[in-house]
Every structure is written in C-alpha cells, then in structure tokens.
Short mmCIF file of C-alpha atoms in Angstrom, two decimals:
data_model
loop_
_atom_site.label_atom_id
_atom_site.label_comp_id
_atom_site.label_asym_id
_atom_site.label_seq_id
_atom_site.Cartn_x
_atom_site.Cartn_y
_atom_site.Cartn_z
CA UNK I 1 -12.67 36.41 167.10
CA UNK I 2 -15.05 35.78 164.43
CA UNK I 3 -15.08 38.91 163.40
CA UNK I 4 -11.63 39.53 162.61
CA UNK I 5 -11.43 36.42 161.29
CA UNK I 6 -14.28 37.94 159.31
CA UNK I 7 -12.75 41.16 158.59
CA UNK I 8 -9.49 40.11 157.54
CA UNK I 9 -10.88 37.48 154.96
CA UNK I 10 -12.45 40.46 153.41
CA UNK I 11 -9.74 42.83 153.02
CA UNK I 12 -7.50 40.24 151.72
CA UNK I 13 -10.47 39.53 149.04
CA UNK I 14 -10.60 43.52 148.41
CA UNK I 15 -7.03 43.56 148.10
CA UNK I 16 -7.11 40.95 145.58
CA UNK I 17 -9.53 42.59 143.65
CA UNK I 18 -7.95 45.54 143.37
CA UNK I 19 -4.63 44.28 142.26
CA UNK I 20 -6.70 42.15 139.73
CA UNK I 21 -8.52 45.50 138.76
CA UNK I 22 -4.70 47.17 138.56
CA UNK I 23 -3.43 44.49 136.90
CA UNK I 24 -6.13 44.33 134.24
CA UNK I 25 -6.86 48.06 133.70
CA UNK I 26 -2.98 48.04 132.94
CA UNK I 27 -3.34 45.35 130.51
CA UNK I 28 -6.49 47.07 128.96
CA UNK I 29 -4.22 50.18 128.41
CA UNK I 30 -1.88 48.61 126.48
CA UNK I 31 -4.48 46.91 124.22
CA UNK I 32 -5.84 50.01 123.50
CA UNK I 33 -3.03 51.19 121.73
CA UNK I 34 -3.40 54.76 123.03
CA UNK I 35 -0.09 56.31 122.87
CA UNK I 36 -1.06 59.71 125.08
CA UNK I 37 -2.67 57.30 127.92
CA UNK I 38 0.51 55.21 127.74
CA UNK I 39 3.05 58.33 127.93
CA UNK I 40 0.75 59.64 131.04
CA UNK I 41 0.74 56.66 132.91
CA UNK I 42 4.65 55.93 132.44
CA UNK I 43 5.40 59.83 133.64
CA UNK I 44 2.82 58.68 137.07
CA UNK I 45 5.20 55.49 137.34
CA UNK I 46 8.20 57.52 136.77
CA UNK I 47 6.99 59.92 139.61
CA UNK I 48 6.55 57.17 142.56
CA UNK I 49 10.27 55.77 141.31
CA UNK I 50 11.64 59.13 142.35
CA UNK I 51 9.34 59.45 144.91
CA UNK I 52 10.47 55.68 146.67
CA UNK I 53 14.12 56.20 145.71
CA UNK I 54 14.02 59.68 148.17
CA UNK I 55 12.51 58.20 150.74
CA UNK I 56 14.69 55.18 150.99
CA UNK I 57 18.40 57.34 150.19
CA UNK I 58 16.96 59.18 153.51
CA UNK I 59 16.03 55.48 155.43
CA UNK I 60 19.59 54.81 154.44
CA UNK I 61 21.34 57.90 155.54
CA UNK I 62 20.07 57.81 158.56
CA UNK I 63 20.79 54.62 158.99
CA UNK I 64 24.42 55.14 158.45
CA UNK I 65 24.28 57.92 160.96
CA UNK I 66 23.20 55.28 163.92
CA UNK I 67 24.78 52.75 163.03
CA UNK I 68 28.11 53.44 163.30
CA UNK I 69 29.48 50.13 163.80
CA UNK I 70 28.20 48.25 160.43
CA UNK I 71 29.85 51.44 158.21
CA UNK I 72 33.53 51.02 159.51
CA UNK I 73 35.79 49.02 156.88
CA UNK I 74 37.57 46.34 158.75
CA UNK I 75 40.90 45.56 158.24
CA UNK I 76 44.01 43.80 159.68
CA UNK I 77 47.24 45.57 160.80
CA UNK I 78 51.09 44.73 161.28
CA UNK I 79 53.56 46.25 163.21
CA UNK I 80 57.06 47.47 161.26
CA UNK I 81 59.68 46.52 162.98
CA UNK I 82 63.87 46.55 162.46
CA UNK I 83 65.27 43.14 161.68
CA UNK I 84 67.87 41.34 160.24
CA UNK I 85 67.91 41.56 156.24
CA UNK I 86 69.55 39.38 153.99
CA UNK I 87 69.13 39.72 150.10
CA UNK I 88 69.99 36.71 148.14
CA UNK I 89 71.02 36.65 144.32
CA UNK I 90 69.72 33.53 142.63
CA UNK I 91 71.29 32.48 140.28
CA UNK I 92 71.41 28.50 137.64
CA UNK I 93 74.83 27.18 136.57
CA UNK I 94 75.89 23.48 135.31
CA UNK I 95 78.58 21.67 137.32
CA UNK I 96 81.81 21.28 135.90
CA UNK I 97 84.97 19.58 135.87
CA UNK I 98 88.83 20.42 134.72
CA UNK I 99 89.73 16.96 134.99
CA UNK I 100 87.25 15.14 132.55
CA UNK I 101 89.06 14.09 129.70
CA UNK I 102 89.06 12.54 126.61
CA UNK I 103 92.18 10.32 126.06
CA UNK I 104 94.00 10.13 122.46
CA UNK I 105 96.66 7.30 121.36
CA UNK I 106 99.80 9.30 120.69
CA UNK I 107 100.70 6.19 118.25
CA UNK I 108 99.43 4.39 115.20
CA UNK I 109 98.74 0.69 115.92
CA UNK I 110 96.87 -1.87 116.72
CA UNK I 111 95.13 -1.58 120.62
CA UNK I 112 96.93 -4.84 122.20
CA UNK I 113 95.10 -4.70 125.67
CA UNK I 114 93.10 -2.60 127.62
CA UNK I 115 93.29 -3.20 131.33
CA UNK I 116 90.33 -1.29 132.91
CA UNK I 117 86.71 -1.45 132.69
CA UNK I 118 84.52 1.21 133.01
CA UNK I 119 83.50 2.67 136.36
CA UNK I 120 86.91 1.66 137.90
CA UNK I 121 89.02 4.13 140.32
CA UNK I 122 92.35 4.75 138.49
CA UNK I 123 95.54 6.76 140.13
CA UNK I 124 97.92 9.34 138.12
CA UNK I 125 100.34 7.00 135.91
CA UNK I 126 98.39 3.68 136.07
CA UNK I 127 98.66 1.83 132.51
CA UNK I 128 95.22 2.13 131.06
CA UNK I 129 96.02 0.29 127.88
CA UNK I 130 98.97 -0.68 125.34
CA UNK I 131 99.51 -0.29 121.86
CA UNK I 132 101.54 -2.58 119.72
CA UNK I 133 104.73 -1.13 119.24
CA UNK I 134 105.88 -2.58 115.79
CA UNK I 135 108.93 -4.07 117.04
CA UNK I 136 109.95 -0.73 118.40
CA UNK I 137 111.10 -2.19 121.96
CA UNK I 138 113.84 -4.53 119.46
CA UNK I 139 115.70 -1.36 118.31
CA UNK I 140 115.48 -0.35 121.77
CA UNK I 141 117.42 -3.42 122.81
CA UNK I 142 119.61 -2.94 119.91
CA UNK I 143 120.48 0.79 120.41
CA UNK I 144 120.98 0.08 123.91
CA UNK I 145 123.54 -2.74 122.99
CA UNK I 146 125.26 -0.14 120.91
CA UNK I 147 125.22 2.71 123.73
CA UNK I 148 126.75 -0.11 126.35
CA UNK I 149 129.85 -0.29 123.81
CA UNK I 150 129.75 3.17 123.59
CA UNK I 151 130.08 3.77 126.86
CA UNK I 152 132.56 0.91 127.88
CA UNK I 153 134.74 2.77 124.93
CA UNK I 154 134.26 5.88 126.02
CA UNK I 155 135.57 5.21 129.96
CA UNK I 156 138.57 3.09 129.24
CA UNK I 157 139.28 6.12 126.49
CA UNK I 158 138.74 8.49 129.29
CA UNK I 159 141.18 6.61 131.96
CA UNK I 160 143.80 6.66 129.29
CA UNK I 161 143.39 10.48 128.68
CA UNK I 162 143.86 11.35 132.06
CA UNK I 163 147.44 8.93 132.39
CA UNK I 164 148.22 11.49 128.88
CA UNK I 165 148.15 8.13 126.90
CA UNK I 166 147.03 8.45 123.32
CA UNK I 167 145.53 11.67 121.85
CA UNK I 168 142.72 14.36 122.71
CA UNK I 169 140.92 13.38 119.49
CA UNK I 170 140.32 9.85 120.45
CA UNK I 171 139.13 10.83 124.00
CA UNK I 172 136.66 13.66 121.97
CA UNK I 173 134.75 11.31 119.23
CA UNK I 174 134.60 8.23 122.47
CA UNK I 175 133.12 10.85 124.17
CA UNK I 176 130.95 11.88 120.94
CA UNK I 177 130.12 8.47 120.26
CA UNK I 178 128.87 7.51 123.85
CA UNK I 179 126.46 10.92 123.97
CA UNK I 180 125.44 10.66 120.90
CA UNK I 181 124.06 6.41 121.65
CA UNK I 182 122.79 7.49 124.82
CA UNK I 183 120.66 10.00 122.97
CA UNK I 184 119.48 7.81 120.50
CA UNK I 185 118.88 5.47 123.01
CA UNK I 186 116.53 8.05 125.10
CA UNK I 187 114.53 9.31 122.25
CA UNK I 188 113.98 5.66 121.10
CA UNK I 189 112.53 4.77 124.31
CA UNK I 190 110.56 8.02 124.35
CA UNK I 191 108.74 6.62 120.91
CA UNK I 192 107.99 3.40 123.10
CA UNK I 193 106.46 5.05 125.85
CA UNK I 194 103.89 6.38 123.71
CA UNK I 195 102.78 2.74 123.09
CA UNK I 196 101.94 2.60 127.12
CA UNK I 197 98.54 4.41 127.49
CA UNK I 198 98.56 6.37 131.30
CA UNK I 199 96.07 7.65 133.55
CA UNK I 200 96.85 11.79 133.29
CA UNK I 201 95.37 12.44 136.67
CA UNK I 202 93.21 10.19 139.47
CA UNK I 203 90.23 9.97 138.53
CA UNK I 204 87.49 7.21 137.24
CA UNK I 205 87.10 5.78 134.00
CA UNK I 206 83.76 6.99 132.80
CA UNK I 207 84.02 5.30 129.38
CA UNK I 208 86.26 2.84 127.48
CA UNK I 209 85.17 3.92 123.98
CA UNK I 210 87.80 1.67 122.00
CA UNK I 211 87.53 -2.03 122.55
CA UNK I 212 90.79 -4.16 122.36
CA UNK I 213 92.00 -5.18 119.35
CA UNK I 214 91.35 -2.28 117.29
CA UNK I 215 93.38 -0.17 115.23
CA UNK I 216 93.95 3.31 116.58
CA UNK I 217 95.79 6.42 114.96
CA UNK I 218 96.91 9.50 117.15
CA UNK I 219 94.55 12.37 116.86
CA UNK I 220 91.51 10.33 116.00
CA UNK I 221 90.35 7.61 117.86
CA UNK I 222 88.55 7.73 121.61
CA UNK I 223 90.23 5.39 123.43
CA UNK I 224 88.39 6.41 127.00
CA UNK I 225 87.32 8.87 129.10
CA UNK I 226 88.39 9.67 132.37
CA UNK I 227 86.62 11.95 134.99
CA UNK I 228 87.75 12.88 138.43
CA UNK I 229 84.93 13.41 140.38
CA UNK I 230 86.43 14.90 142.92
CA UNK I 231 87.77 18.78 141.86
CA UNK I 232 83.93 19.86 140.99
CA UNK I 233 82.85 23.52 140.47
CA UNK I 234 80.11 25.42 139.40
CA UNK I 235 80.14 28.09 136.71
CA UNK I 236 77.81 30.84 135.84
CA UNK I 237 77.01 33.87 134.21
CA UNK I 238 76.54 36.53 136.66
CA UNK I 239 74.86 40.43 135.72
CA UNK I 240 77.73 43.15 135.69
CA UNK I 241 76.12 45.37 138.30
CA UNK I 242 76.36 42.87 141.10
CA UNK I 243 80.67 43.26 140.42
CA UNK I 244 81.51 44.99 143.54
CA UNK I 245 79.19 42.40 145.79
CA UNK I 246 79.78 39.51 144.63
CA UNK I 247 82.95 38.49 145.04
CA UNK I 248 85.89 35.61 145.48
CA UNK I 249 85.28 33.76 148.74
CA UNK I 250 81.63 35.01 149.21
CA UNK I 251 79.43 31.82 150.88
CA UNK I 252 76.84 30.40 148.36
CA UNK I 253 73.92 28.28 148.70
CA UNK I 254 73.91 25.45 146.28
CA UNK I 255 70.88 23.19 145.88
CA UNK I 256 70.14 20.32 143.48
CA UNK I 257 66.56 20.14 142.50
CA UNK I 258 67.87 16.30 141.11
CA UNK I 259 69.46 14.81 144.19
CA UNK I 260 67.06 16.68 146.38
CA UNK I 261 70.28 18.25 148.32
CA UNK I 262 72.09 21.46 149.62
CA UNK I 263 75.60 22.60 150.51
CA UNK I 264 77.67 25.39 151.39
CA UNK I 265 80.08 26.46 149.46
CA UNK I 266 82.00 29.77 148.46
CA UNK I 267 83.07 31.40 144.96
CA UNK I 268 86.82 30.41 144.56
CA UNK I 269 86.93 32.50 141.38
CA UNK I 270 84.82 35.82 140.08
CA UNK I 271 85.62 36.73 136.27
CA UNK I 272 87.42 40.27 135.86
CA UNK I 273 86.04 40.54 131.85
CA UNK I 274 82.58 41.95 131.17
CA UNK I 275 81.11 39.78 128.48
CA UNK I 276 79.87 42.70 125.89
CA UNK I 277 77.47 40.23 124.46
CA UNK I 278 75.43 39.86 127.55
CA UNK I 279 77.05 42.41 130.15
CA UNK I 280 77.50 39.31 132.82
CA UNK I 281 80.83 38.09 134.16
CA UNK I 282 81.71 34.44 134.74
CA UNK I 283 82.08 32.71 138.46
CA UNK I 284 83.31 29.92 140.04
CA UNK I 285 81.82 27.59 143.13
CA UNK I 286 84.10 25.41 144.29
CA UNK I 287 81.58 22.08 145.03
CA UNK I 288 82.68 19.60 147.50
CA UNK I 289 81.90 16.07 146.20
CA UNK I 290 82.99 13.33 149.07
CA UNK I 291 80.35 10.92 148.48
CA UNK I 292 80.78 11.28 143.96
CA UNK I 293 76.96 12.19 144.23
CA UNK I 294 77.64 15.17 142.07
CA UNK I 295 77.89 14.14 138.11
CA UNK I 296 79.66 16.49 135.31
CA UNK I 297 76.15 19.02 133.69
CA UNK I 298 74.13 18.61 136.40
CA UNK I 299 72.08 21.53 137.11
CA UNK I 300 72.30 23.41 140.25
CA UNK I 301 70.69 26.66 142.01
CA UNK I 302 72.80 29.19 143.19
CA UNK I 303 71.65 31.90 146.05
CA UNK I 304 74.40 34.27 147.19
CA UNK I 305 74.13 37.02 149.85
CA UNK I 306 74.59 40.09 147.83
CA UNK I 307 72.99 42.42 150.40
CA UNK I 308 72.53 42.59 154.55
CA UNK I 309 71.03 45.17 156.36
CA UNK I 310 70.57 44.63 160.36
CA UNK I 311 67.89 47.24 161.10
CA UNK I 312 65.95 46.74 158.22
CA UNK I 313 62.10 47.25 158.20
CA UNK I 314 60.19 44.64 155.66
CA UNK I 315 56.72 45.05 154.89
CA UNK I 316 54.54 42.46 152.52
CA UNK I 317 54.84 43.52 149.14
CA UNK I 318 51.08 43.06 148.44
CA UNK I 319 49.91 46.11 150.24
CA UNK I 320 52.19 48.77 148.25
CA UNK I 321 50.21 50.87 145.76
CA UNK I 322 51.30 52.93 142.82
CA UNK I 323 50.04 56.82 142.43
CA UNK I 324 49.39 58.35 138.64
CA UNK I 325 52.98 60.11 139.51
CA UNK I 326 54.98 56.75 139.79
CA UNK I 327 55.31 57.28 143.65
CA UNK I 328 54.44 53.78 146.21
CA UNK I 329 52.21 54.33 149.28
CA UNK I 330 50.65 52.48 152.09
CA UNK I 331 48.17 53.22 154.80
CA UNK I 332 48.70 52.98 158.19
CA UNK I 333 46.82 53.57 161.45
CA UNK I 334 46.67 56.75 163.44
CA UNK I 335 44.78 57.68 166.76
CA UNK I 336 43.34 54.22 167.47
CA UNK I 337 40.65 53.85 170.16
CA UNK I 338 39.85 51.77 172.65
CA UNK I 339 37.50 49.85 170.14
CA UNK I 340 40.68 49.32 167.94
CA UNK I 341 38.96 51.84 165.77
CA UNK I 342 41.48 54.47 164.07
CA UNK I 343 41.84 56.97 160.98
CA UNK I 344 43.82 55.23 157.77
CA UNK I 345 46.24 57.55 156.57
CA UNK I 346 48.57 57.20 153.34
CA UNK I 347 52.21 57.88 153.46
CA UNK I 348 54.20 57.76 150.99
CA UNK I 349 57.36 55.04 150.70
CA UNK I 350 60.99 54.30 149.11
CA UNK I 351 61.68 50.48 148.61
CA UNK I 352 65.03 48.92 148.14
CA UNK I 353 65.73 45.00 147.68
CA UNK I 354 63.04 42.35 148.10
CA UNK I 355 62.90 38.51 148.81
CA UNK I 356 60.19 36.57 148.59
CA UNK I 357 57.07 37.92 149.00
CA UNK I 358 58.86 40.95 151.48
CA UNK I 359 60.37 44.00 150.64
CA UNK I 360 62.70 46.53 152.44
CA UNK I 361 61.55 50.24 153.14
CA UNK I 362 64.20 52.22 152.79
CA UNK I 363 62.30 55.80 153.63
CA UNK I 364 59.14 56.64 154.27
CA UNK I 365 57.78 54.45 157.42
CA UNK I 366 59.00 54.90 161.23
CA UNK I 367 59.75 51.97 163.37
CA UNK I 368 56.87 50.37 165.55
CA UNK I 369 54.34 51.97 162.99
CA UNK I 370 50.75 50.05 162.52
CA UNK I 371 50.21 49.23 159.06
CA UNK I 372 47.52 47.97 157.26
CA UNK I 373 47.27 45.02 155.68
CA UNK I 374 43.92 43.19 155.18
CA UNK I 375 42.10 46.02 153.37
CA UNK I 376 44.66 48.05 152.51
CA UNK I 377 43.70 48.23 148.64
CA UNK I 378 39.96 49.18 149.99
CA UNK I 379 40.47 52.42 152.26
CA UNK I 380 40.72 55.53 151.47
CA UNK I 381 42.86 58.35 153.03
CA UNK I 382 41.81 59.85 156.24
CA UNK I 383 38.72 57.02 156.60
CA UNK I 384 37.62 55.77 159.97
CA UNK I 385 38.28 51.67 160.35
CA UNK I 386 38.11 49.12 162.54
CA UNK I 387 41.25 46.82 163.64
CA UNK I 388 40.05 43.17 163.99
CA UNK I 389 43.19 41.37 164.70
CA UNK I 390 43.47 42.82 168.80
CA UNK I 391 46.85 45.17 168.19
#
C-alpha cells in the first residue's frame, strides 16, 4: 500500500511538472517574439483541434445510433374530431332610446309652477308644469259667453225655420254666427292649452332644467327632460358582408362590461342602406329593461351567431404553419407503435371561421386523425417522435 501510495504521489508530481514545463515553454515562446516558432506551433494546435473534433463527431454518432430513445423529439397529440360549431360576430354599440326627450314651452311667459321633481315616474298626459297665460283663459270665458248666445240664437232661429216662420237668411247668418263663435271659441282654448305643459309619453323625468318662476319663450328654453326607460335598443354599425347572415330576429348576446350583466335578446331591425362612407349597415337590438338598470349611452358588447356548422372539426390555431407559397400545414401522426412512437407527417390544410383561440378546418384533415400539438413548430416531415400524453 505504501507503494502506490508512493507511486501515485510521484506521477501526480511528474504530471505537474510537465504541465509547468508546457505551460512555461509556451510562455517562453511568446516572449521570444519568433514569428515562424509561433505559426508552427499554432498549425500543431490546429492539428489536435481537428484531430479531437473527429473523434468526438464519431463518439457522438454512435451514440445516436444506440441510443435511440434520447434522439426522438417528444411531443403531445390531439385527436380531430366533428363537433358542434358556432361562429360569433362581436360586435360594440351604445344603448339608445326613442323616447328621451327634450321638452320645449310652446308659449312665451312666465313658468307659474312646475309640479314634478326629478327622478319621478310620470304617465302620457300628466301636467308637468304651467305657464302663465296672460289673461288668455278671460277671453276664453268671454268668447264662450258670446258662443252660448250664439247658439241659443241660432236654435230658436232654427225651430222657427222649420214651422216656415221668418226667412232663410235669418236661419243662414244664426247659423253663421253660432259656427263661426264656436270656432273662435275652440281655437282660443287651443292657445290656452299650450300654457299646460304634458308628459308626451310615460316615462321618468330625468331633468327639470327650468326652475319655477322663470321666463320661458317657445323654441328656446329647456324646461325638462323626460326618458322612458323602458323601450331600450341597441344600435350599431355592422360590416356589409355579414348582410345575408345577419338578419331581423337573429338571437344576440348582449353583455355590459359596467353592470357586470348579460341578456338575450334578438335584432328587431337590420338597415337595408350600405353606408358608402364605411361599407357597414345599421342594426337594431331590442334590450329588455324591467328592473331600469339599463341607462341611455351605455356601452354594450354584442356577439351574434353568424355561422353554425354541426360536424365541424376545430383544431388550436397555434399549431398551423405558413409555407413560402402562402399554403397552412400541420403535422400529424402516422404508424404509431406500441411505444407511442410514430412518423410526423405534414399535410396540408384549408381553414374557414375561428373563435377564440380555435379554428375550423374546412379541407385537408380526416376525422379521428392524431395531430400534433406540443412540438409541432419543432418536427420535421417524415421524423420519428415520441407521443408522451398515452393516445
């Protein structure tokens, strides 16, 4: 044992030394400057470079040729399959109202009293407000006075007609005078009316804009605005070439990122004129409103079924490549082993509509074929790999 111990201490000193000798007789060459002893010791380094770099492309090749298992490219695999399709169009539109309104004094005069506050329910014909009338209602009373005489005259005229007492020409301007008071009358009272200020529709006062005592001229001053929140709808600018799909009474998805809802709903209108600004056409979602939730601008999300197919096959988008000729291919598996080991081949694929992160293959790819997923972008055709996910 000693004298191993022995022997080894000395051939690790010899080795020392001559890597010490190495290292300095290298360092001495360079200090001397000698360019031909430099160029012939680079072209002996050069040689052992090649020399190694043989040697260890054959320890690799044969390598590869044992070891069959660490060379295979693994990958993951999906089976196509026929399923149920459905392409959705999404679209952004602003709710909308027909009934939000503005109202307008159709008289000069000074606002006498307004009888709702804002945020109150209203029905068609309530008074909203009145306008003073500048004693219009006395010539009313006047005028009506006048048409009661009129008409008094104008029946005891008529009874004596028809017993042929007196003449046609008395019966004619009685009968004159009473139409003519009774229009005067009418259109009088018309005038008044316009001093009453009436709800045009149910609805909610959103605003009262005026306050009471002011003066108001027609045409020009806001007296209040009234909303029904209850007739709501959608509109939206839709691209020309989905015209033939999407259509009145198709369903719609409507979500409100704001309110953090959805609801169905279905087009009640589609435009028939092609903006030629922007080549879209308008629609319109009729939107259920029950609970008032929905306000006038909000913003909503539109998804419409555009496109079904009940046999479609849908593959990830992520595994389609491109060729330099503009065509889209995939690999798939073919003759698969017991091992799950099989040959990657490419076929080429047509694509139609997508969704998500899916798109539909409309030729190219069989039913119950094994594609590759996991590795697709990393095989080559024809190449031998290994299936790790058990198909």
């Amino acid at each position: 044992m000693k004298n191993i111990s022995a022997i080894l201490i000395v051939t690790l000193l010899l080795t020392a030394c001559n890597g010490e000798k190495k290292s300095k007789s290298l360092e001495d060459l360079i200090a001397s400057n000698n360019l031909e002893a430099l160029k012939q010791k680079r072209e002996e380094i050069d040689a052992k470079q090649q020399e190694y770099a043989a040697q260890l492309s054959l320890i690799n090749n044969r390598i590869s040729e044992l070891d069959t298992v660490k060379r295979l490219s693994l990958v993951t695999t999906v089976m196509a399959k026929s399923e149920k399709f459905d392409h959705f169009l999404e679209l952004q539109g602003n709710v909308k109202t027909k009934q939000n309104l503005v109202i307008y004094p159709e008289m000069a005069g000074t606002l006498t009293r307004v009888y709702v506050k804002e945020g109150q329910n209203v029905t068609k014909g309530q008074l909203l407000a009145t306008i003073d009338d500048g004693g219009l209602s006395q010539q009313v009373a006047q005028l009506q006075i006048q048409a009661d005489l009129a008409k008094t005259t104008f029946e005891r005229q008529e009874r004596l007609w028809n017993q042929k007492i007196g003449s046609e020409i008395q019966y004619l301007q009685a009968k004159s005078s009473y139409e003519a008071q009774q229009r005067a009358v009418s259109q009088l009272k018309s005038q008044l009316a316009k001093t009453s200020v009436r709800a045009p529709f149910t609805g909610v006062i959103d605003d009262v804009i005026t306050d009471q005592g002011s003066v108001v001229a027609p045409g020009q001053s806001q007296l209040m605005r009234i909303v029904n929140l209850e007739d709501m709808y959608i509109e939206t600018d839709v691209p020309e070439n989905y015209i033939s799909s999407i259509t009145a009474n198709k369903a719609v998805k409507v979500e409100f990122p704001i309110l953090g809802k959805s609801i169905d709903a279905k087009i009640r209108q589609a435009g028939n004129f092609i903006n030629p600004a922007n080549r879209t056409f308008k629609i319109e979602v009729a939107v259920p409103n029950k609970d008032k939730s929905i306000k006038p601008n909000l913003t909503a999300k539109l998804k419409i079924n555009d496109y079904s197919n009940e046999n479609a096959i849908l593959i990830p988008q992520s595994i389609i490549s491109e060729n330099a000729d503009g065509e889209q291919y995939i690999y798939i598996i073919e003759n698969k082993n017991a091992d799950n080991e099989g040959n990657a081949k490419r076929i080429i694929i047509e694509t139609g509509k997508a969704q998500d992160d899916v798109i539909e293959v409309t030729k190219g790819l069989e039913n119950n074929a094994e594609i590759i997923q996991e590795g697709a972008r990393s095989v080559n055709d024809g190449q031998t790999v290994k299936v790790i996910n058990g198909l």
